[in-house]
């Protein structure tokens, strides 16, 4: 999903993206810690579940049609004069496999995926994708081990906040979960930009308490980009 489409899905304008970036900059003025934000359209490809859903639907259609074999055969006889014996199984195959193909193609719609993919599977996928980006982006490698990642996965409607060891040892997991829940509630609404800013401010307050800035710019370099990254095209907003 490209940058503009992701912004529309999250109900964020270009100005809102700028406001979020500004909030990160301001938060980091008061701390030696770092805040990174990343969003993705989905954290994994759920093709196995989509195919399973389509195959089960096709098998169900086959079972429903079985009792109607005789009238279907009569219909085929009328449709094609002198219909061959294989016309009936061919009809069943075309109908059932056609449904499987159609459902497999349409199951990639986010609303459908949220129905057919188990919640625990989606939650684990988001955590794994967030952890992968946490490492790839270098959030784990800040000087004071005080990086925080705010990770949003659109399809799963999930928010994860990962903190490096320097800060996570000081803060209970419930605090991060609370910030993530508040952000998740605001996403997709008219309040989405404000929800992002609030999450950044709360993370910044925590960092400022435990890793306050000393007022010397030389000892407080900006180690991570301040904007929001859309993972599919790695475009900074």
GROMACS .gro file of N, CA, C and O in nm, residues 122-187:
model
  264
  122UNK      N    1  -0.339  -1.324   1.405
  122UNK     CA    2  -0.313  -1.186   1.364
  122UNK      C    3  -0.227  -1.113   1.467
  122UNK      O    4  -0.135  -1.040   1.432
  123UNK      N    5  -0.258  -1.134   1.594
  123UNK     CA    6  -0.182  -1.067   1.700
  123UNK      C    7  -0.034  -1.108   1.698
  123UNK      O    8   0.056  -1.025   1.714
  124UNK      N    9  -0.010  -1.238   1.679
  124UNK     CA   10   0.128  -1.287   1.673
  124UNK      C   11   0.201  -1.232   1.551
  124UNK      O   12   0.319  -1.195   1.559
  125UNK      N   13   0.130  -1.223   1.438
  125UNK     CA   14   0.191  -1.170   1.316
  125UNK      C   15   0.232  -1.024   1.335
  125UNK      O   16   0.340  -0.982   1.291
  126UNK      N   17   0.146  -0.946   1.400
  126UNK     CA   18   0.178  -0.805   1.423
  126UNK      C   19   0.299  -0.792   1.516
  126UNK      O   20   0.390  -0.712   1.491
  127UNK      N   21   0.302  -0.872   1.621
  127UNK     CA   22   0.416  -0.865   1.713
  127UNK      C   23   0.546  -0.902   1.641
  127UNK      O   24   0.648  -0.833   1.656
  128UNK      N   25   0.542  -1.008   1.560
  128UNK     CA   26   0.663  -1.051   1.489
  128UNK      C   27   0.709  -0.945   1.388
  128UNK      O   28   0.829  -0.921   1.373
  129UNK      N   29   0.613  -0.883   1.319
  129UNK     CA   30   0.650  -0.780   1.221
  129UNK      C   31   0.706  -0.657   1.292
  129UNK      O   32   0.803  -0.594   1.245
  130UNK      N   33   0.647  -0.620   1.404
  130UNK     CA   34   0.697  -0.506   1.481
  130UNK      C   35   0.838  -0.534   1.532
  130UNK      O   36   0.927  -0.448   1.525
  131UNK      N   37   0.860  -0.655   1.581
  131UNK     CA   38   0.992  -0.691   1.632
  131UNK      C   39   1.096  -0.690   1.521
  131UNK      O   40   1.209  -0.644   1.539
  132UNK      N   41   1.055  -0.738   1.404
  132UNK     CA   42   1.147  -0.739   1.290
  132UNK      C   43   1.186  -0.595   1.253
  132UNK      O   44   1.304  -0.566   1.230
  133UNK      N   45   1.088  -0.505   1.248
  133UNK     CA   46   1.120  -0.367   1.213
  133UNK      C   47   1.200  -0.300   1.324
  133UNK      O   48   1.286  -0.216   1.297
  134UNK      N   49   1.172  -0.336   1.447
  134UNK     CA   50   1.247  -0.283   1.562
  134UNK      C   51   1.396  -0.307   1.543
  134UNK      O   52   1.479  -0.220   1.572
  135UNK      N   53   1.428  -0.425   1.491
  135UNK     CA   54   1.569  -0.461   1.469
  135UNK      C   55   1.621  -0.398   1.340
  135UNK      O   56   1.729  -0.338   1.336
  136UNK      N   57   1.544  -0.410   1.231
  136UNK     CA   58   1.588  -0.360   1.101
  136UNK      C   59   1.614  -0.209   1.102
  136UNK      O   60   1.708  -0.160   1.038
  137UNK      N   61   1.532  -0.135   1.175
  137UNK     CA   62   1.541   0.011   1.173
  137UNK      C   63   1.646   0.065   1.268
  137UNK      O   64   1.678   0.184   1.266
  138UNK      N   65   1.698  -0.020   1.356
  138UNK     CA   66   1.800   0.025   1.451
  138UNK      C   67   1.744   0.085   1.578
  138UNK      O   68   1.819   0.143   1.656
  139UNK      N   69   1.612   0.070   1.602
  139UNK     CA   70   1.554   0.122   1.727
  139UNK      C   71   1.620   0.053   1.847
  139UNK      O   72   1.634   0.112   1.954
  140UNK      N   73   1.664  -0.071   1.827
  140UNK     CA   74   1.725  -0.148   1.936
  140UNK      C   75   1.869  -0.104   1.965
  140UNK      O   76   1.927  -0.144   2.067
  141UNK      N   77   1.925  -0.021   1.878
  141UNK     CA   78   2.068   0.006   1.887
  141UNK      C   79   2.100   0.151   1.922
  141UNK      O   80   2.208   0.199   1.888
  142UNK      N   81   2.008   0.221   1.988
  142UNK     CA   82   2.039   0.358   2.028
  142UNK      C   83   2.145   0.357   2.140
  142UNK      O   84   2.162   0.256   2.209
  143UNK      N   85   2.210   0.468   2.159
  143UNK     CA   86   2.324   0.474   2.249
  143UNK      C   87   2.288   0.432   2.392
  143UNK      O   88   2.364   0.360   2.458
  144UNK      N   89   2.174   0.477   2.440
  144UNK     CA   90   2.134   0.446   2.578
  144UNK      C   91   2.034   0.332   2.587
  144UNK      O   92   1.975   0.309   2.693
  145UNK      N   93   2.015   0.262   2.476
  145UNK     CA   94   1.917   0.153   2.470
  145UNK      C   95   1.780   0.204   2.518
  145UNK      O   96   1.711   0.141   2.596
  146UNK      N   97   1.745   0.323   2.466
  146UNK     CA   98   1.622   0.388   2.510
  146UNK      C   99   1.528   0.420   2.394
  146UNK      O  100   1.452   0.517   2.398
  147UNK      N  101   1.534   0.340   2.288
  147UNK     CA  102   1.446   0.361   2.174
  147UNK      C  103   1.308   0.303   2.197
  147UNK      O  104   1.292   0.200   2.262
  148UNK      N  105   1.208   0.370   2.142
  148UNK     CA  106   1.069   0.323   2.149
  148UNK      C  107   1.013   0.319   2.008
  148UNK      O  108   1.028   0.414   1.931
  149UNK      N  109   0.947   0.209   1.974
  149UNK     CA  110   0.882   0.195   1.844
  149UNK      C  111   0.731   0.191   1.862
  149UNK      O  112   0.679   0.108   1.939
  150UNK      N  113   0.661   0.281   1.793
  150UNK     CA  114   0.514   0.277   1.786
  150UNK      C  115   0.480   0.216   1.652
  150UNK      O  116   0.508   0.274   1.546
  151UNK      N  117   0.421   0.097   1.653
  151UNK     CA  118   0.399   0.019   1.531
  151UNK      C  119   0.249  -0.002   1.510
  151UNK      O  120   0.180  -0.051   1.599
  152UNK      N  121   0.201   0.033   1.392
  152UNK     CA  122   0.058   0.022   1.359
  152UNK      C  123   0.042  -0.070   1.239
  152UNK      O  124   0.106  -0.051   1.135
  153UNK      N  125  -0.044  -0.171   1.251
  153UNK     CA  126  -0.075  -0.261   1.140
  153UNK      C  127  -0.223  -0.243   1.105
  153UNK      O  128  -0.311  -0.274   1.184
  154UNK      N  129  -0.248  -0.190   0.984
  154UNK     CA  130  -0.383  -0.146   0.948
  154UNK      C  131  -0.484  -0.261   0.940
  154UNK      O  132  -0.590  -0.254   1.001
  155UNK      N  133  -0.453  -0.366   0.864
  155UNK     CA  134  -0.551  -0.472   0.844
  155UNK      C  135  -0.593  -0.536   0.975
  155UNK      O  136  -0.712  -0.557   1.001
  156UNK      N  137  -0.496  -0.564   1.060
  156UNK     CA  138  -0.523  -0.632   1.186
  156UNK      C  139  -0.585  -0.539   1.292
  156UNK      O  140  -0.630  -0.586   1.397
  157UNK      N  141  -0.584  -0.407   1.264
  157UNK     CA  142  -0.634  -0.309   1.363
  157UNK      C  143  -0.557  -0.324   1.495
  157UNK      O  144  -0.614  -0.326   1.602
  158UNK      N  145  -0.425  -0.339   1.483
  158UNK     CA  146  -0.341  -0.363   1.599
  158UNK      C  147  -0.234  -0.255   1.612
  158UNK      O  148  -0.179  -0.208   1.511
  159UNK      N  149  -0.203  -0.219   1.735
  159UNK     CA  150  -0.094  -0.127   1.765
  159UNK      C  151  -0.001  -0.196   1.865
  159UNK      O  152  -0.047  -0.253   1.964
  160UNK      N  153   0.128  -0.193   1.838
  160UNK     CA  154   0.226  -0.248   1.930
  160UNK      C  155   0.328  -0.140   1.964
  160UNK      O  156   0.370  -0.064   1.877
  161UNK      N  157   0.366  -0.134   2.089
  161UNK     CA  158   0.473  -0.043   2.131
  161UNK      C  159   0.585  -0.128   2.190
  161UNK      O  160   0.564  -0.201   2.288
  162UNK      N  161   0.700  -0.120   2.126
  162UNK     CA  162   0.818  -0.194   2.171
  162UNK      C  163   0.920  -0.096   2.225
  162UNK      O  164   0.950   0.005   2.161
  163UNK      N  165   0.972  -0.125   2.343
  163UNK     CA  166   1.072  -0.038   2.406
  163UNK      C  167   1.199  -0.118   2.428
  163UNK      O  168   1.195  -0.237   2.463
  164UNK      N  169   1.313  -0.053   2.407
  164UNK     CA  170   1.441  -0.120   2.426
  164UNK      C  171   1.466  -0.146   2.575
  164UNK      O  172   1.396  -0.094   2.662
  165UNK      N  173   1.568  -0.225   2.602
  165UNK     CA  174   1.590  -0.273   2.739
  165UNK      C  175   1.614  -0.162   2.840
  165UNK      O  176   1.576  -0.174   2.956
  166UNK      N  177   1.675  -0.052   2.794
  166UNK     CA  178   1.705   0.055   2.888
  166UNK      C  179   1.582   0.118   2.950
  166UNK      O  180   1.584   0.158   3.067
  167UNK      N  181   1.474   0.127   2.872
  167UNK     CA  182   1.351   0.188   2.923
  167UNK      C  183   1.247   0.085   2.963
  167UNK      O  184   1.171   0.105   3.059
  168UNK      N  185   1.244  -0.030   2.895
  168UNK     CA  186   1.142  -0.131   2.928
  168UNK      C  187   1.163  -0.188   3.068
  168UNK      O  188   1.066  -0.230   3.133
  169UNK      N  189   1.287  -0.189   3.115
  169UNK     CA  190   1.313  -0.241   3.249
  169UNK      C  191   1.253  -0.151   3.357
  169UNK      O  192   1.227  -0.196   3.469
  170UNK      N  193   1.226  -0.024   3.323
  170UNK     CA  194   1.174   0.071   3.419
  170UNK      C  195   1.022   0.084   3.415
  170UNK      O  196   0.962   0.134   3.511
  171UNK      N  197   0.961   0.042   3.305
  171UNK     CA  198   0.819   0.068   3.284
  171UNK      C  199   0.742  -0.063   3.271
  171UNK      O  200   0.781  -0.152   3.194
  172UNK      N  201   0.632  -0.080   3.345
  172UNK     CA  202   0.554  -0.203   3.332
  172UNK      C  203   0.488  -0.215   3.194
  172UNK      O  204   0.455  -0.114   3.131
  173UNK      N  205   0.470  -0.338   3.150
  173UNK     CA  206   0.411  -0.364   3.019
  173UNK      C  207   0.272  -0.301   3.005
  173UNK      O  208   0.230  -0.260   2.897
  174UNK      N  209   0.200  -0.292   3.116
  174UNK     CA  210   0.065  -0.237   3.114
  174UNK      C  211   0.064  -0.092   3.065
  174UNK      O  212  -0.033  -0.048   3.002
  175UNK      N  213   0.170  -0.018   3.095
  175UNK     CA  214   0.177   0.122   3.051
  175UNK      C  215   0.182   0.131   2.899
  175UNK      O  216   0.109   0.209   2.837
  176UNK      N  217   0.267   0.049   2.839
  176UNK     CA  218   0.275   0.048   2.693
  176UNK      C  219   0.144   0.000   2.632
  176UNK      O  220   0.100   0.055   2.529
  177UNK      N  221   0.082  -0.102   2.693
  177UNK     CA  222  -0.046  -0.153   2.642
  177UNK      C  223  -0.154  -0.045   2.646
  177UNK      O  224  -0.239  -0.036   2.557
  178UNK      N  225  -0.152   0.036   2.752
  178UNK     CA  226  -0.250   0.144   2.765
  178UNK      C  227  -0.233   0.248   2.654
  178UNK      O  228  -0.331   0.292   2.593
  179UNK      N  229  -0.108   0.285   2.626
  179UNK     CA  230  -0.082   0.382   2.519
  179UNK      C  231  -0.125   0.323   2.385
  179UNK      O  232  -0.186   0.392   2.302
  180UNK      N  233  -0.092   0.196   2.362
  180UNK     CA  234  -0.129   0.131   2.236
  180UNK      C  235  -0.280   0.123   2.220
  180UNK      O  236  -0.333   0.147   2.111
  181UNK      N  237  -0.352   0.092   2.327
  181UNK     CA  238  -0.499   0.082   2.320
  181UNK      C  239  -0.562   0.216   2.288
  181UNK      O  240  -0.655   0.226   2.207
  182UNK      N  241  -0.512   0.321   2.351
  182UNK     CA  242  -0.565   0.455   2.325
  182UNK      C  243  -0.542   0.495   2.179
  182UNK      O  244  -0.631   0.554   2.114
  183UNK      N  245  -0.425   0.463   2.127
  183UNK     CA  246  -0.396   0.495   1.987
  183UNK      C  247  -0.485   0.415   1.894
  183UNK      O  248  -0.540   0.468   1.797
  184UNK      N  249  -0.501   0.285   1.922
  184UNK     CA  250  -0.584   0.200   1.838
  184UNK      C  251  -0.728   0.250   1.832
  184UNK      O  252  -0.793   0.244   1.726
  185UNK      N  253  -0.781   0.300   1.943
  185UNK     CA  254  -0.917   0.352   1.945
  185UNK      C  255  -0.932   0.475   1.856
  185UNK      O  256  -1.038   0.498   1.799
  186UNK      N  257  -0.826   0.553   1.845
  186UNK     CA  258  -0.834   0.676   1.766
  186UNK      C  259  -0.810   0.656   1.618
  186UNK      O  260  -0.848   0.740   1.537
  187UNK      N  261  -0.748   0.544   1.579
  187UNK     CA  262  -0.715   0.522   1.438
  187UNK      C  263  -0.841   0.501   1.355
  187UNK      O  264  -0.936   0.437   1.398
   0.00000   0.00000   0.00000
